[in-house]
């Protein structure tokens, strides 16, 4: 029996076991929407802006590890989706985006709502396709899911012209697919692993630096085993938080631009560094020349060869799946008779504890104004550290990362690579769709939340009782902080004037709004909000306007050149 | 030191594959001296030769980034072994009076072929490596050169070095 392209598209999604497609209709995808209407296996979630569709699919993917799916129309639908796609690309999130396109005979003629979607998205997708022939449709969608989910994951876009959705072909969804040009290596090279074992055992000041790759590869258990076996200190990047339990003593907190003193000092001064699924990003190591001033040997495990020796020269590269390689490493370490230099390790820990005793995340707990850090600490307590926390971008994001202690992977969901304001709320929708019973908090700022605030309407329609935690400092705080430090206190265009009354706004959307102005009300309000299990509560915390994020490694500086709160 | 490298790429012969490669080079700021591409004996695949310049680290990244493109099947840096390099050039020259004889002789010396003869012009076809083509142009008086077109280099490994799937 022959099916239309629209039928085939929806059938493919069903075959892939897709639970939710986040999208927005339009002319070029009308036939696909018609097929969505006729079935109920794939539930469609109607957002209010295509950027949010992609962020929601992204949040779903980050929380579940499955491929997120978004569906948008041609032209403006596709261009609105680009920010979301780039966000997912920078953080290696598996996603399939289906976009409508003008009919094939109209392509290239500046047709109504025509843009070169494949051209526009090419630099920010793992791969993309334009399906010109109905015969290729099913196999292309199969390829898209395969490419998105394997190797280093990423978003894949499939652009489908309208006429292709009406053409007919027999439907045959391939069970498996192999591509001669795409075969990611998953098993680490045995010789390299052997070298790594030797190096780790010879270390005097070992350190384990872990990134988003640990989460993507579901390698938390393997990582914990290895770190505990060695008894060495470890750290996580912003993307890696939750990959190793933050409440464990061996974990020194996050590193990088706003990392802890102890994590950054250990990173700078270790003699053997094991980098696991991390990419030596500029926000992590600061100035590479400064980083290279200290001699250290680096072992780097990553599924993507191009991440290795890109910014920092590596001594022992291991290309492979992080989980598999860690497992092999641990096995060989256990089998080895040697135990490493325990005396040196003890001295190293003494040094680390000294750094740790600086208590770099301390802040004024007696303040009469709500300190943003305090809100996050209370959020952590009230949710017993077990919430899914999404965030937007700015100071609030850093405070959430610093003060919420993530013990499990996939609980911390933020746009690390692209730094996309507007990500938090739609991402939380995706998480809440996936885990309706879980506590989901979106930590945001009064500037960021306004970038996708229209999604409060989507939350109403689909009964998504998210808790929106707005740290309202009346400033684009992160911008203001840089202006204070590096631009002579000239707060150019960073004051958020004419803010709406968020309580009324939340109510207008059919939700509960709360304004919290005193530190003594913070805990009670949070408890009350989380008790309202079936309500979205928009919490507007009026926080200290001029609080800054510390520690901070200024741009162009080295990791050991942090500014600490006590320095000012 | 930025060294000149010749990189050979086998890639799926699909619409858009070329722009993925050229897009990669511009997005990451890699240099392209020349780029040639055409289908191979297996029509499902194309072979591309890219001449680029970069430090060892940059060339390593270029090779890795090329490999990362989904449609790229194989990549080889020909500079890693001995290889051959050829480029084709067509030169239209003013060929009048005593110059006609002289140009014929020059073309013979460089093993060129005159492939079009008109009243006042010759078109010379020349193959060789880039340096040889440059040398031919330098040997000519600038005033006689009317037009030149070059293909850019294509390269292949010597002997047993084979790039194939
Ligand atoms: C879409 C987008 N535009 C601009 C920026 C630059 N930017 C980074 S943080 C920030 C301020 C965010 O302010 P707010 O959401 O209030 O958070 P705060 O820093 O005050 O916690 C801006 C404008 C960005 N990251 N994303």
Short mmCIF file of C-alpha atoms in Angstrom, two decimals, chain B residues 10 37 59 70 144 159:
data_model
loop_
_atom_site.label_atom_id
_atom_site.label_comp_id
_atom_site.label_asym_id
_atom_site.label_seq_id
_atom_site.Cartn_x
_atom_site.Cartn_y
_atom_site.Cartn_z
CA UNK B 10 36.35 11.27 -0.82
CA UNK B 37 36.06 18.43 -7.15
CA UNK B 59 46.05 20.98 9.56
CA UNK B 70 28.64 13.20 7.71
CA UNK B 144 51.17 39.05 -24.50
CA UNK B 159 52.94 3.88 -5.59
#
